[in-house]
Short mmCIF file of C-alpha atoms and ligand atoms in Angstrom, two decimals:
data_model
loop_
_atom_site.label_atom_id
_atom_site.label_comp_id
_atom_site.label_asym_id
_atom_site.label_seq_id
_atom_site.Cartn_x
_atom_site.Cartn_y
_atom_site.Cartn_z
CA MET A 1 -20.00 34.33 3.52
CA CYS A 2 -17.93 31.41 2.53
CA ARG A 3 -15.90 30.55 -0.43
CA VAL A 4 -16.28 27.05 -1.72
CA VAL A 5 -13.39 25.53 -3.46
CA ASP A 6 -13.58 22.24 -5.21
CA LEU A 7 -10.19 20.83 -4.43
CA GLN A 8 -10.19 17.42 -6.05
CA GLN A 9 -6.95 15.99 -4.87
CA ALA A 10 -5.96 12.47 -4.18
CA VAL A 11 -4.47 12.63 -0.71
CA LEU A 12 -1.80 10.09 -1.47
CA ALA A 13 -0.95 11.60 -4.85
CA LYS A 14 2.39 12.85 -3.57
CA ASN A 15 3.49 9.36 -2.56
CA THR A 16 2.16 7.82 -5.75
CA MET A 17 4.13 10.36 -7.77
CA ALA A 18 7.33 9.81 -5.77
CA ALA A 19 6.90 6.06 -6.24
CA GLY A 20 6.49 6.46 -9.98
CA ILE A 21 9.69 8.48 -10.21
CA LEU A 22 11.60 5.97 -8.08
CA ARG A 23 10.30 3.07 -10.21
CA SER A 24 11.44 4.64 -13.45
CA GLU A 25 14.83 5.67 -12.04
CA LEU A 26 15.49 2.19 -10.68
CA THR A 27 14.17 0.42 -13.76
CA ALA A 28 16.42 2.58 -15.93
CA ARG A 29 19.47 1.36 -14.01
CA GLY A 30 18.29 -2.24 -14.05
CA THR A 31 17.00 -2.59 -10.50
CA THR A 32 13.61 -4.17 -9.76
CA VAL A 33 11.95 -3.65 -6.38
CA VAL A 34 10.02 -6.36 -4.55
CA ASN A 35 7.86 -5.07 -1.66
CA LEU A 36 7.02 -7.65 1.03
CA LEU A 37 3.99 -7.10 3.24
CA SER A 38 2.63 -9.15 6.12
CA SER A 39 1.60 -9.05 9.75
CA PRO A 40 4.44 -9.17 12.27
CA GLY A 41 5.80 -12.70 12.58
CA SER A 42 4.44 -14.18 9.34
CA GLY A 43 7.96 -15.01 8.24
CA LYS A 44 9.13 -12.18 5.96
CA THR A 45 12.66 -12.17 7.34
CA ALA A 46 12.91 -15.97 7.35
CA LEU A 47 11.75 -16.14 3.72
CA LEU A 48 14.17 -13.41 2.70
CA GLU A 49 17.09 -15.09 4.49
CA ARG A 50 16.51 -18.13 2.31
CA GLU A 51 15.80 -16.30 -0.95
CA LEU A 52 18.76 -13.92 -0.61
CA THR A 53 21.05 -16.90 -0.10
CA ILE A 54 19.61 -18.52 -3.22
CA ALA A 55 20.04 -15.29 -5.20
CA ARG A 56 23.68 -15.15 -4.13
CA GLU A 57 24.24 -18.81 -5.11
CA ARG A 58 22.74 -18.08 -8.52
CA ALA A 59 24.92 -14.98 -8.91
CA VAL A 60 21.92 -12.66 -9.08
CA PRO A 61 22.98 -9.30 -7.61
CA ALA A 62 20.45 -8.73 -4.84
CA ALA A 63 20.11 -6.37 -1.89
CA ALA A 64 17.62 -6.01 0.94
CA LEU A 65 16.25 -3.20 3.00
CA THR A 66 14.33 -4.08 6.11
CA ALA A 67 12.09 -1.71 8.05
CA ASP A 68 11.14 -2.14 11.65
CA LEU A 69 9.82 0.03 14.43
CA ALA A 70 12.84 -0.92 16.53
CA THR A 71 15.89 -3.24 16.73
CA GLU A 72 18.38 -4.21 14.06
CA ASN A 73 17.79 -7.95 14.52
CA ASP A 74 16.35 -8.54 11.06
CA ALA A 75 19.31 -6.88 9.33
CA VAL A 76 21.68 -9.10 11.31
CA ARG A 77 19.72 -12.18 10.20
CA LEU A 78 19.58 -11.08 6.55
CA SER A 79 23.26 -10.12 6.42
CA ARG A 80 24.20 -13.76 6.89
CA SER A 81 23.15 -14.33 3.27
CA GLY A 82 26.14 -12.21 2.22
CA VAL A 83 24.17 -9.67 0.18
CA PRO A 84 24.12 -5.94 1.05
CA VAL A 85 21.48 -5.26 3.72
CA LYS A 86 20.24 -2.04 5.23
CA GLN A 87 18.12 -1.66 8.35
CA VAL A 88 15.69 1.24 8.53
CA LEU A 89 14.20 2.17 11.87
CA THR A 90 10.91 3.92 11.22
CA ASP A 91 10.78 5.54 14.63
CA GLY A 92 7.19 4.56 15.25
CA LEU A 93 5.90 5.05 11.73
CA CYS A 94 3.89 1.99 10.76
CA HIS A 95 4.74 1.92 7.06
CA LEU A 96 7.37 2.99 4.55
CA GLU A 97 6.74 5.78 2.07
CA ALA A 98 8.35 6.17 -1.35
CA ASP A 99 10.37 9.30 -0.55
CA MET A 100 11.69 7.69 2.66
CA LEU A 101 12.77 4.66 0.67
CA ALA A 102 14.41 6.81 -1.98
CA GLY A 103 16.36 8.64 0.74
CA HIS A 104 17.59 5.37 2.24
CA LEU A 105 18.68 4.00 -1.12
CA HIS A 106 20.67 7.11 -1.93
CA ASN A 107 24.39 6.50 -1.41
CA TRP A 108 23.74 2.94 -0.34
CA LEU A 109 22.18 0.78 -3.05
CA PRO A 110 25.00 -0.87 -5.02
CA GLU A 111 24.93 0.21 -8.65
CA ASP A 112 24.68 -3.32 -10.09
CA THR A 113 21.69 -4.39 -7.93
CA ARG A 114 19.28 -6.46 -10.01
CA LEU A 115 16.72 -7.24 -7.30
CA LEU A 116 16.01 -5.07 -4.28
CA PHE A 117 13.84 -6.75 -1.65
CA VAL A 118 12.08 -4.41 0.76
CA GLU A 119 10.74 -5.92 3.99
CA ASN A 120 8.01 -3.47 4.93
CA VAL A 121 6.96 -2.78 8.52
CA GLY A 122 4.93 -5.71 9.87
CA ASN A 123 1.41 -4.42 9.30
CA LEU A 124 -1.26 -5.28 6.74
CA VAL A 125 -3.22 -2.05 6.90
CA CYS A 126 -1.40 1.06 5.76
CA PRO A 127 1.60 -0.35 3.87
CA ALA A 128 -1.04 -1.49 1.37
CA SER A 129 -1.80 2.15 0.50
CA TYR A 130 1.78 3.22 -0.12
CA ASP A 131 3.36 2.37 -3.45
CA LEU A 132 7.12 2.12 -2.98
CA GLY A 133 8.00 1.96 -6.65
CA GLU A 134 7.91 -1.82 -6.61
CA THR A 135 7.34 -3.98 -9.66
CA LEU A 136 6.29 -6.95 -7.55
CA ARG A 137 4.21 -6.66 -4.40
CA VAL A 138 4.18 -9.83 -2.35
CA VAL A 139 1.79 -10.41 0.54
CA LEU A 140 2.57 -13.16 3.04
CA ALA A 141 0.39 -14.94 5.56
CA SER A 142 1.36 -17.98 7.60
CA VAL A 143 -0.83 -21.05 7.96
CA THR A 144 -1.48 -20.16 11.61
CA GLU A 145 -3.16 -16.84 10.81
CA GLY A 146 -6.51 -18.21 9.71
CA GLU A 147 -8.07 -18.88 6.32
CA ASP A 148 -10.04 -15.63 6.47
CA LYS A 149 -6.99 -13.38 6.68
CA PRO A 150 -7.51 -12.18 3.06
CA LEU A 151 -11.06 -11.11 3.95
CA LYS A 152 -9.91 -9.28 7.06
CA TYR A 153 -7.24 -7.36 5.12
CA PRO A 154 -8.85 -7.10 1.67
CA THR A 155 -6.89 -4.07 0.50
CA ALA A 156 -3.53 -5.67 1.22
CA PHE A 157 -4.45 -9.00 -0.41
CA GLY A 158 -6.47 -7.26 -3.12
CA LEU A 159 -3.43 -5.36 -4.38
CA ALA A 160 -0.93 -8.24 -4.23
CA HIS A 161 0.90 -9.48 -7.33
CA LEU A 162 1.81 -12.70 -5.54
CA VAL A 163 0.58 -14.29 -2.30
CA ILE A 164 2.89 -16.57 -0.32
CA VAL A 165 1.52 -18.85 2.39
CA THR A 166 4.37 -19.31 4.85
CA LYS A 167 5.12 -21.96 7.48
CA ALA A 168 3.52 -24.64 5.31
CA ASP A 169 5.29 -27.23 7.48
CA LEU A 170 2.77 -26.31 10.20
CA ALA A 171 -0.29 -26.70 7.95
CA GLY A 172 -1.21 -30.07 9.48
CA PRO A 173 -1.07 -29.13 13.17
CA ALA A 174 -2.73 -25.76 12.41
CA GLU A 175 -5.46 -27.58 10.44
CA PHE A 176 -4.96 -25.05 7.67
CA ASP A 177 -7.73 -25.25 5.08
CA GLU A 178 -5.83 -24.40 1.93
CA ALA A 179 -8.86 -24.49 -0.36
CA ALA A 180 -10.72 -22.00 1.84
CA PHE A 181 -7.72 -19.68 1.98
CA ARG A 182 -7.34 -19.80 -1.82
CA ALA A 183 -11.05 -19.10 -2.32
CA HIS A 184 -10.81 -16.06 -0.05
CA VAL A 185 -7.79 -14.73 -1.92
CA GLN A 186 -9.61 -15.21 -5.25
CA GLN A 187 -12.64 -13.35 -3.90
CA VAL A 188 -10.64 -10.17 -3.26
CA ASN A 189 -8.00 -10.61 -5.97
CA PRO A 190 -9.15 -12.92 -8.78
CA GLY A 191 -6.33 -14.53 -10.72
CA VAL A 192 -3.47 -13.82 -8.34
CA GLU A 193 -0.95 -16.63 -7.84
CA VAL A 194 -0.91 -18.25 -4.38
CA VAL A 195 2.08 -20.41 -3.44
CA LEU A 196 3.06 -22.34 -0.33
CA SER A 197 6.43 -22.02 1.32
CA SER A 198 8.29 -23.35 4.31
CA VAL A 199 11.79 -22.47 5.36
CA ARG A 200 11.80 -25.63 7.48
CA SER A 201 10.89 -28.18 4.78
CA GLY A 202 12.32 -26.20 1.86
CA GLN A 203 8.97 -26.05 0.10
CA GLY A 204 8.85 -23.19 -2.40
CA ALA A 205 12.58 -22.51 -2.19
CA GLY A 206 13.74 -20.12 -4.90
CA LEU A 207 10.26 -19.23 -6.03
CA LEU A 208 10.45 -15.63 -4.92
CA VAL A 209 13.76 -15.10 -6.70
CA GLU A 210 12.33 -16.68 -9.86
CA ARG A 211 9.19 -14.54 -9.85
CA ALA A 212 11.23 -11.42 -9.13
CA LEU A 213 13.67 -12.19 -11.96
CA ALA A 214 10.81 -12.84 -14.36
CA ALA A 215 9.26 -9.48 -13.45
CA ALA A 216 12.68 -7.84 -13.84
CA GLU A 217 12.97 -9.35 -17.31
CA GLY A 218 9.66 -7.84 -18.30
CA ALA A 219 7.35 -10.84 -17.87
CA GLU A 220 3.79 -9.70 -17.34
CA VAL A 221 2.93 -9.23 -13.67
CA HIS A 222 -0.59 -9.99 -12.43
CA ALA A 223 -2.83 -6.91 -12.59
CA PRO A 224 -5.15 -6.92 -9.55
CA VAL A 225 -8.71 -5.74 -10.24
CA MET A 226 -8.54 -3.59 -7.15
CA ALA A 227 -5.71 -1.65 -8.75
CA GLN A 228 -7.88 -1.02 -11.82
CA ALA A 229 -9.68 1.82 -10.14
CA ARG A 230 -11.51 4.31 -12.33
CA ALA A 231 -9.79 7.68 -12.50
CA MET B 1 -0.35 5.57 12.93
CA HIS B 2 -1.31 5.67 9.28
CA GLU B 3 -4.21 8.07 9.80
CA MET B 4 -1.76 10.64 11.15
CA SER B 5 0.23 10.52 7.89
CA VAL B 6 -2.98 10.95 5.94
CA ALA B 7 -4.12 13.84 8.18
CA LEU B 8 -0.77 15.61 7.80
CA SER B 9 -0.97 15.17 4.06
CA VAL B 10 -4.50 16.65 3.94
CA VAL B 11 -3.45 19.64 6.08
CA ASP B 12 -0.39 20.17 3.90
CA GLN B 13 -2.40 20.13 0.67
CA VAL B 14 -5.12 22.44 2.00
CA GLU B 15 -2.51 24.87 3.37
CA GLN B 16 -0.82 25.01 -0.02
CA ALA B 17 -4.12 25.67 -1.74
CA ALA B 18 -5.00 28.30 0.87
CA ARG B 19 -1.72 30.10 0.36
CA ALA B 20 -2.18 30.04 -3.38
CA ARG B 21 -5.52 31.75 -2.90
CA GLY B 22 -4.61 34.09 -0.08
CA ALA B 23 -7.14 32.45 2.22
CA LEU B 24 -6.48 33.00 5.91
CA GLY B 25 -8.64 30.32 7.44
CA VAL B 26 -10.58 27.16 6.76
CA GLN B 27 -14.04 26.19 7.92
CA HIS B 28 -14.31 22.65 6.70
CA VAL B 29 -12.54 20.12 4.60
CA HIS B 30 -14.59 17.44 2.90
CA LEU B 31 -12.99 14.11 2.27
CA ASP B 32 -14.25 11.06 0.39
CA ILE B 33 -13.01 7.82 1.92
CA GLY B 34 -13.51 4.63 -0.04
CA GLU B 35 -14.43 1.51 1.88
CA LEU B 36 -11.30 -0.13 0.49
CA ALA B 37 -8.94 2.79 1.13
CA GLY B 38 -7.82 1.29 4.41
CA VAL B 39 -8.51 4.43 6.45
CA VAL B 40 -10.58 4.58 9.64
CA SER B 41 -12.60 7.80 9.56
CA ASP B 42 -12.94 8.26 13.35
CA SER B 43 -9.25 7.83 13.77
CA LEU B 44 -8.59 10.22 10.90
CA ARG B 45 -10.84 12.90 12.40
CA PHE B 46 -8.96 12.62 15.68
CA CYS B 47 -5.61 12.92 13.93
CA PHE B 48 -6.86 15.79 11.80
CA GLY B 49 -7.52 17.84 14.95
CA LEU B 50 -3.95 17.28 16.06
CA ALA B 51 -2.48 17.90 12.64
CA CYS B 52 -4.32 21.24 12.32
CA ALA B 53 -2.82 22.71 15.48
CA GLY B 54 -0.74 25.77 14.75
CA THR B 55 -1.66 25.82 11.05
CA LEU B 56 -4.04 27.80 8.95
CA LEU B 57 -6.51 24.98 9.44
CA GLU B 58 -6.66 25.28 13.22
CA GLY B 59 -10.27 24.99 14.34
CA SER B 60 -11.51 23.62 11.03
CA GLU B 61 -13.73 20.61 10.76
CA LEU B 62 -13.14 17.46 8.76
CA VAL B 63 -16.28 16.14 7.11
CA THR B 64 -15.87 12.62 5.81
CA ARG B 65 -18.07 10.65 3.44
CA SER B 66 -17.75 6.93 3.05
CA VAL B 67 -17.80 5.65 -0.54
CA PRO B 68 -18.94 2.04 -0.95
CA GLY B 69 -16.95 -0.35 -3.08
CA SER B 70 -18.42 -0.90 -6.52
CA ALA B 71 -17.14 -3.16 -9.29
CA ARG B 72 -18.08 -3.78 -12.91
CA CYS B 73 -18.04 -6.79 -15.20
CA ALA B 74 -17.66 -5.55 -18.78
CA PRO B 75 -18.90 -8.72 -20.57
CA CYS B 76 -22.11 -8.81 -18.50
CA GLY B 77 -22.46 -5.05 -18.31
CA ARG B 78 -23.17 -5.51 -14.63
CA THR B 79 -22.12 -3.23 -11.77
CA TRP B 80 -22.45 -4.36 -8.15
CA ASP B 81 -21.65 -3.25 -4.63
CA THR B 82 -18.61 -5.23 -3.61
CA GLY B 83 -19.62 -5.25 0.06
CA MET B 84 -17.25 -5.73 2.96
CA PRO B 85 -15.29 -7.97 2.76
CA PRO B 86 -15.40 -7.20 -0.96
CA ASP B 87 -16.42 -9.69 -3.61
CA MET B 88 -14.56 -8.95 -6.82
CA LEU B 89 -16.26 -11.80 -8.69
CA CYS B 90 -19.23 -10.97 -10.91
CA PRO B 91 -22.52 -12.11 -9.31
CA ASP B 92 -23.80 -13.17 -12.76
CA CYS B 93 -20.89 -15.01 -14.40
CA ARG B 94 -18.49 -15.41 -11.43
CA ALA B 95 -15.63 -14.09 -13.55
CA ALA B 96 -13.24 -11.48 -12.19
CA ALA B 97 -14.49 -7.91 -12.21
CA THR B 98 -13.14 -5.80 -15.04
CA GLU B 99 -12.59 -2.77 -12.85
CA LEU B 100 -13.26 -1.24 -9.50
CA VAL B 101 -15.59 1.67 -10.18
CA ALA B 102 -15.41 3.12 -6.68
CA GLY B 103 -14.14 2.28 -3.22
CA ARG B 104 -10.48 3.16 -3.11
CA GLU B 105 -10.73 6.93 -3.15
CA LEU B 106 -9.09 9.05 -0.56
CA ARG B 107 -9.57 12.54 -1.77
CA ILE B 108 -10.36 16.06 -0.78
CA THR B 109 -13.59 16.94 -2.53
CA GLU B 110 -14.20 20.40 -1.15
CA VAL B 111 -12.67 23.04 1.08
CA ARG B 112 -14.69 25.83 2.55
CA TRP B 113 -12.56 28.83 3.39
CA ALA B 114 -13.39 30.94 6.42
CA ALA B 115 -15.47 34.05 5.76
CA ASP B 116 -13.84 37.20 4.40
CA THR B 117 -10.39 35.82 4.40
CA ALA B 118 -9.66 35.87 0.73
CA ALA B 119 -7.02 38.39 -0.18
CA PRO B 120 -7.80 40.99 -2.82
CA GLY B 121 -7.25 39.74 -6.30
CA SER B 122 -7.99 36.14 -5.48
CA PRO B 123 -10.56 34.52 -7.74
CA ALA B 124 -14.19 35.15 -6.89
CA GLN B 125 -15.26 31.98 -8.66
CA PRO B 126 -14.71 28.61 -7.03
CA ALA B 127 -11.46 27.26 -8.33
CA THR B 128 -10.86 23.68 -9.16
CA ILE B 129 -7.63 21.83 -8.89
CA LEU B 130 -7.80 18.52 -10.61
CA GLU B 131 -5.25 15.93 -9.89
CA GLU B 132 -5.69 12.20 -9.97
CA SER B 133 -3.54 9.33 -8.92
N1 GDP C 1 7.81 -23.60 11.41
C1 GDP C 1 8.14 -22.51 10.70
N2 GDP C 1 8.45 -21.37 11.36
C2 GDP C 1 8.79 -20.28 10.62
C3 GDP C 1 8.83 -20.30 9.21
N3 GDP C 1 9.17 -19.09 8.76
C4 GDP C 1 9.34 -18.32 9.86
N4 GDP C 1 9.12 -19.03 10.98
C5 GDP C 1 9.24 -18.55 12.37
O1 GDP C 1 8.30 -17.52 12.59
C6 GDP C 1 8.84 -16.52 13.44
C7 GDP C 1 8.74 -15.15 12.83
O2 GDP C 1 9.47 -15.13 11.62
P1 GDP C 1 10.09 -13.78 11.01
O3 GDP C 1 10.80 -14.16 9.77
O4 GDP C 1 10.88 -13.05 12.05
O5 GDP C 1 8.77 -12.95 10.70
P2 GDP C 1 8.58 -11.43 10.21
O6 GDP C 1 8.17 -10.64 11.41
O7 GDP C 1 7.49 -11.49 9.19
O8 GDP C 1 9.89 -10.97 9.64
C8 GDP C 1 10.28 -16.93 13.73
O9 GDP C 1 10.32 -17.58 14.98
C9 GDP C 1 10.58 -17.88 12.60
O10 GDP C 1 11.55 -18.85 12.95
C10 GDP C 1 8.52 -21.56 8.55
O11 GDP C 1 8.52 -21.70 7.32
N5 GDP C 1 8.18 -22.61 9.36
MG1 MG C 2 11.09 -9.29 10.07
ZN1 ZN C 3 1.28 3.35 8.55
ZN1 ZN C 4 -20.08 -11.08 -15.41
#
């Protein structure tokens, strides 16, 4: 004899709830979170180095938290911008979760922080499933990763509020087909903005700070269809 | 590994529910996994076995069901299978889908407790806990 129990529970509900709490706490104190996702090596740290420097020049109080499986190299790179930076070693865990992030922000995040940039662990699979309380989720792919990257990682690209194509200076040699890439992004996430960036040529400089500030000021952020899931 | 986090979370939730009911063991746990949930079911089953060790769920089986992606275009009144990789554009008007009807779920749909393990006073009727993200 067995008892059957209908236990309708969303497995990630706990994280989603923690993320919601973190988002409202941070929003209440004027901090907006930007969550950056990409494969390892797409250029998250390089982009942040540039954007944090720009934020500092424009007197926008920014901070960054960078997560990696090992090494503090990224924090060293980001610290050169002069904004507060924290390195989180995930000890093998391939993504950040909202309660982990909240714990790391506690007693560290400067009170006046307007924009908090979170460099997630380099991985396009599971970080996509974990809301970190961000207002803006940015997914990066470099021109050398193939035009079909959005189709290979549809959940990550499908939930993005902004897509940044990095290393645009290499588009020529990589024979990057921008139109094909854009079409693939639109297939999984219709209407999302796709912008090109290069830290070598300066293309797209300041764009991330501008989009983040707009979101912080309450401008409407793209609503991905994939996030409009029926309850 | 992401699947390990998911497995631990499933075990945790089922253990809590078991304790609340006085159940002493679990036979199977049924899980719906949407095509777009980003979870590999084989990998999850493997992790589930590890995550169950030493818990009330030890020896239980994870039964997974894959849920295909499905989207809807409100103006056309059309619903379609998004496929993999998914196509979120309406096949009729090529406009963006209005909503994703299915495909991102990752949820426990049913737990079967082991026989005769319910403590006295626990409900004889199947109980339902509803919670949505
Ligand atoms: N040519 C070129 N190389 C870049 C660009 N951005 C990053 N890189 C290089 O790509 C490599 C990985 O970048 P990194 O920022 O560490 O990637 P992350 O793993 O996503 O943080 C480094 O060698 C960077 O110098 C770019 O815009 N153009
Ligand atoms: Mg990095
Ligand atoms: Zn992970
Ligand atoms: Zn239509």
